[in-house]
């Protein structure tokens, strides 16, 4: 596609519910990043993939958060047993390469509200 | 710890004014991004730079690697420039500043 596509655009979940957020990066983009952005804050790093390999998951806040990119393209961020503090915008970004010459393209984000 | 500091956090100006947003960082970086985020919208990458200066339309970005400082300037500001501007130095991954909320009044 022409850009990074995220779905759903909005998600309301009841506390304790599991959710899955999808990111379709630009075709051919090697690097894929997930960020969490709380209201009024800057994005915070969650995890990073290079192709299908998850190279860094140091930003995942708890073991309720899990991300995968099994075929090196589409990625899914899963949150189990959602809590109110999980409410945020989840942003996905992709990059053609890993070097400094490669820019990032961001998706529009998924706004998750846990009630 | 704050690896990236932006100033000001909020800025309100009149249409036509020259705008400067500053970013200081402590991490070693390979490049730095300036990003724009509109309310309810996604993030748009404005610039990626690793040295010197870049210009795109009314936007100018500068970086001083030695001083670990970057600035974003907007000339002849317009109400449509109202958005949050985020500085994001890039080490292995992007590290985001808290953002500067810019409001341009007509």
Short mmCIF file of C-alpha atoms in Angstrom, two decimals:
data_model
loop_
_atom_site.label_atom_id
_atom_site.label_comp_id
_atom_site.label_asym_id
_atom_site.label_seq_id
_atom_site.Cartn_x
_atom_site.Cartn_y
_atom_site.Cartn_z
CA UNK A 1 0.00 0.00 0.00
CA UNK A 2 0.90 3.66 -0.20
CA UNK A 3 1.29 4.10 3.53
CA UNK A 4 1.30 2.33 6.86
CA UNK A 5 -2.18 1.09 7.64
CA UNK A 6 -3.40 0.37 11.14
CA UNK A 7 -6.64 -1.25 12.18
CA UNK A 8 -8.91 -0.81 13.89
CA UNK A 9 -8.77 2.97 14.01
CA UNK A 10 -10.62 2.97 17.34
CA UNK A 11 -11.17 0.19 19.84
CA UNK A 12 -13.18 0.21 23.03
CA UNK A 13 -12.50 -2.76 25.26
CA UNK A 14 -13.92 -3.80 28.60
CA UNK A 15 -11.36 -4.25 31.33
CA UNK A 16 -10.06 -7.79 31.21
CA UNK A 17 -10.76 -8.24 27.52
CA UNK A 18 -8.03 -9.27 25.08
CA UNK A 19 -7.38 -7.03 22.07
CA UNK A 20 -5.37 -7.37 18.86
CA UNK A 21 -4.10 -4.37 16.93
CA UNK A 22 -2.91 -4.74 13.36
CA UNK A 23 -0.24 -2.91 11.42
CA UNK A 24 0.27 -3.22 7.67
CA UNK A 25 3.62 -1.59 6.87
CA UNK A 26 4.66 -0.30 3.50
CA UNK A 27 5.49 -3.24 1.26
CA UNK A 28 9.18 -4.07 1.44
CA UNK A 29 9.86 -2.16 4.62
CA UNK A 30 12.27 -4.14 6.72
CA UNK A 31 11.91 -2.37 10.04
CA UNK A 32 8.70 -2.10 12.01
CA UNK A 33 8.19 -0.32 15.31
CA UNK A 34 5.34 -0.14 17.79
CA UNK A 35 4.90 2.87 20.06
CA UNK A 36 2.41 3.70 22.80
CA UNK A 37 1.26 7.28 23.20
CA UNK A 38 -0.69 8.24 26.30
CA UNK A 39 -2.85 11.35 26.20
CA UNK A 40 -0.73 14.49 26.20
CA UNK A 41 2.53 12.57 26.08
CA UNK A 42 5.08 11.76 23.43
CA UNK A 43 5.18 8.25 21.98
CA UNK A 44 7.02 5.63 24.00
CA UNK A 45 8.86 2.76 22.35
CA UNK A 46 7.34 -0.69 22.76
CA UNK A 47 9.06 -3.07 20.38
CA UNK A 48 11.01 -3.35 17.13
CA UNK A 49 11.12 -5.93 14.35
CA UNK A 50 13.63 -6.40 11.60
CA UNK A 51 11.79 -8.57 9.11
CA UNK A 52 10.24 -11.33 11.24
CA UNK A 53 12.79 -11.06 14.03
CA UNK A 54 11.80 -9.17 17.15
CA UNK A 55 15.09 -7.53 17.99
CA UNK A 56 13.99 -5.36 20.86
CA UNK A 57 10.99 -5.73 23.13
CA UNK A 58 12.38 -3.78 26.02
CA UNK A 59 9.54 -1.26 25.93
CA UNK A 60 6.69 -3.71 26.43
CA UNK A 61 5.23 -2.67 29.80
CA UNK A 62 4.22 -6.11 31.01
CA UNK A 63 3.89 -9.73 29.96
CA UNK A 64 0.32 -8.94 28.97
CA UNK A 65 1.75 -7.30 25.86
CA UNK A 66 2.86 -9.47 22.98
CA UNK A 67 3.82 -8.58 19.41
CA UNK A 68 4.51 -10.72 16.39
CA UNK A 69 5.41 -10.35 12.74
CA UNK A 70 5.51 -13.95 11.56
CA UNK A 71 6.12 -13.37 7.86
CA UNK A 72 8.06 -10.18 8.08
CA UNK A 73 5.23 -7.97 6.83
CA UNK A 74 2.01 -7.53 8.82
CA UNK A 75 2.45 -7.18 12.56
CA UNK A 76 -0.01 -7.69 15.39
CA UNK A 77 0.22 -6.20 18.85
CA UNK A 78 -1.81 -8.19 21.34
CA UNK A 79 -2.78 -7.02 24.79
CA UNK A 80 -4.22 -9.58 27.15
CA UNK A 81 -6.50 -8.83 30.09
CA UNK A 82 -6.60 -5.13 29.28
CA UNK A 83 -6.39 -2.61 32.10
CA UNK A 84 -7.45 1.03 32.17
CA UNK A 85 -3.81 2.16 32.09
CA UNK A 86 -3.52 0.49 28.67
CA UNK A 87 -5.74 3.22 27.21
CA UNK A 88 -3.58 5.05 24.68
CA UNK A 89 -2.93 5.50 20.99
CA UNK A 90 -0.81 2.68 19.61
CA UNK A 91 1.34 3.81 16.72
CA UNK A 92 3.09 1.66 14.17
CA UNK A 93 5.97 2.89 12.02
CA UNK A 94 7.97 1.23 9.30
CA UNK A 95 11.25 1.94 7.58
CA UNK A 96 12.81 0.61 4.42
CA UNK A 97 16.09 -0.08 6.13
CA UNK A 98 17.92 0.15 9.39
CA UNK A 99 20.57 2.70 8.55
CA UNK A 100 20.44 6.38 9.34
CA UNK A 101 19.51 7.24 5.79
CA UNK A 102 16.11 5.64 6.08
CA UNK A 103 13.16 7.66 7.26
CA UNK A 104 10.13 6.43 9.10
CA UNK A 105 6.53 6.31 7.92
CA UNK A 106 3.91 6.30 10.62
CA UNK A 107 0.43 4.90 10.62
CA UNK A 108 -2.54 6.86 11.92
CA UNK A 109 -2.62 4.82 15.06
CA UNK A 110 -5.21 2.79 16.94
CA UNK A 111 -6.88 4.60 19.81
CA UNK A 112 -7.59 2.05 22.53
CA UNK A 113 -9.98 2.94 25.32
CA UNK A 114 -10.37 0.46 28.16
CA UNK A 115 -13.56 0.94 30.17
CA UNK B 1 15.25 10.14 32.88
CA UNK B 2 14.59 12.57 30.03
CA UNK B 3 16.78 11.73 27.06
CA UNK B 4 15.05 14.38 24.95
CA UNK B 5 13.99 17.82 26.11
CA UNK B 6 11.85 20.09 23.98
CA UNK B 7 11.06 23.72 24.59
CA UNK B 8 8.68 25.33 24.82
CA UNK B 9 6.05 22.75 25.74
CA UNK B 10 3.29 25.06 24.59
CA UNK B 11 3.49 27.97 22.20
CA UNK B 12 0.77 30.32 21.04
CA UNK B 13 1.52 32.89 18.37
CA UNK B 14 -0.18 35.15 15.87
CA UNK B 15 -0.38 34.34 12.20
CA UNK B 16 2.73 35.47 10.39
CA UNK B 17 5.10 35.16 13.31
CA UNK B 18 8.44 33.35 13.10
CA UNK B 19 8.36 30.21 15.25
CA UNK B 20 11.27 28.36 16.84
CA UNK B 21 11.05 25.05 18.67
CA UNK B 22 14.15 23.69 20.36
CA UNK B 23 15.27 20.15 21.08
CA UNK B 24 18.17 18.97 23.23
CA UNK B 25 19.09 15.34 23.61
CA UNK B 26 21.56 13.28 25.57
CA UNK B 27 21.74 10.08 23.55
CA UNK B 28 24.25 9.38 20.82
CA UNK B 29 22.38 9.48 17.56
CA UNK B 30 22.69 8.70 13.89
CA UNK B 31 19.92 11.05 12.81
CA UNK B 32 17.08 13.13 14.18
CA UNK B 33 13.48 13.38 13.04
CA UNK B 34 11.08 16.25 13.37
CA UNK B 35 7.51 15.01 13.35
CA UNK B 36 4.13 16.71 13.16
CA UNK B 37 1.00 15.35 14.82
CA UNK B 38 -2.42 16.90 14.33
CA UNK B 39 -5.18 16.32 16.92
CA UNK B 40 -6.64 12.87 16.41
CA UNK B 41 -4.30 12.31 13.53
CA UNK B 42 -1.31 10.21 12.80
CA UNK B 43 2.27 11.36 12.74
CA UNK B 44 3.87 12.89 9.69
CA UNK B 45 7.62 12.97 9.31
CA UNK B 46 8.73 16.49 8.41
CA UNK B 47 12.49 16.10 8.37
CA UNK B 48 15.20 13.59 8.98
CA UNK B 49 18.62 15.14 9.36
CA UNK B 50 22.03 14.14 10.61
CA UNK B 51 23.93 17.38 10.06
CA UNK B 52 23.52 20.98 9.06
CA UNK B 53 20.24 22.32 7.86
CA UNK B 54 17.25 21.30 5.76
CA UNK B 55 14.49 23.44 4.33
CA UNK B 56 11.09 22.48 3.02
CA UNK B 57 8.74 25.29 2.15
CA UNK B 58 8.28 27.44 5.24
CA UNK B 59 9.92 24.88 7.50
CA UNK B 60 13.60 24.86 8.37
CA UNK B 61 15.37 22.33 10.58
CA UNK B 62 18.90 22.63 11.91
CA UNK B 63 21.05 20.32 13.95
CA UNK B 64 24.33 20.68 15.82
CA UNK B 65 25.60 17.19 16.53
CA UNK B 66 28.44 18.36 18.79
CA UNK B 67 26.07 20.37 20.97
CA UNK B 68 23.31 17.73 20.74
CA UNK B 69 20.78 20.34 19.79
CA UNK B 70 18.28 20.80 17.00
CA UNK B 71 15.78 23.50 16.13
CA UNK B 72 12.67 23.62 13.98
CA UNK B 73 11.70 26.98 12.54
CA UNK B 74 8.48 27.99 10.84
CA UNK B 75 8.46 31.20 8.83
CA UNK B 76 5.28 33.17 8.14
CA UNK B 77 3.28 30.88 10.43
CA UNK B 78 -0.31 30.04 9.52
CA UNK B 79 -3.22 28.62 11.56
CA UNK B 80 -2.91 25.34 9.66
CA UNK B 81 0.53 24.94 11.24
CA UNK B 82 -1.22 24.38 14.57
CA UNK B 83 -0.20 20.90 15.71
CA UNK B 84 2.12 19.09 18.08
CA UNK B 85 5.72 19.04 16.89
CA UNK B 86 7.86 16.20 18.16
CA UNK B 87 11.62 15.88 18.11
CA UNK B 88 12.79 12.27 17.81
CA UNK B 89 16.50 11.52 17.88
CA UNK B 90 17.39 8.19 16.39
CA UNK B 91 19.81 5.84 18.06
CA UNK B 92 18.94 2.21 17.32
CA UNK B 93 15.34 3.33 17.69
CA UNK B 94 13.56 6.63 17.86
CA UNK B 95 13.39 8.33 21.22
CA UNK B 96 10.61 10.86 21.34
CA UNK B 97 10.43 14.23 23.00
CA UNK B 98 7.25 15.21 24.81
CA UNK B 99 6.27 17.46 21.95
CA UNK B 100 5.55 21.16 21.56
CA UNK B 101 1.93 22.13 21.18
CA UNK B 102 1.80 25.00 18.70
CA UNK B 103 -1.28 27.14 18.23
CA UNK B 104 -1.31 29.83 15.57
CA UNK B 105 -4.14 32.31 15.91
CA UNK B 106 -5.48 34.17 12.87
#
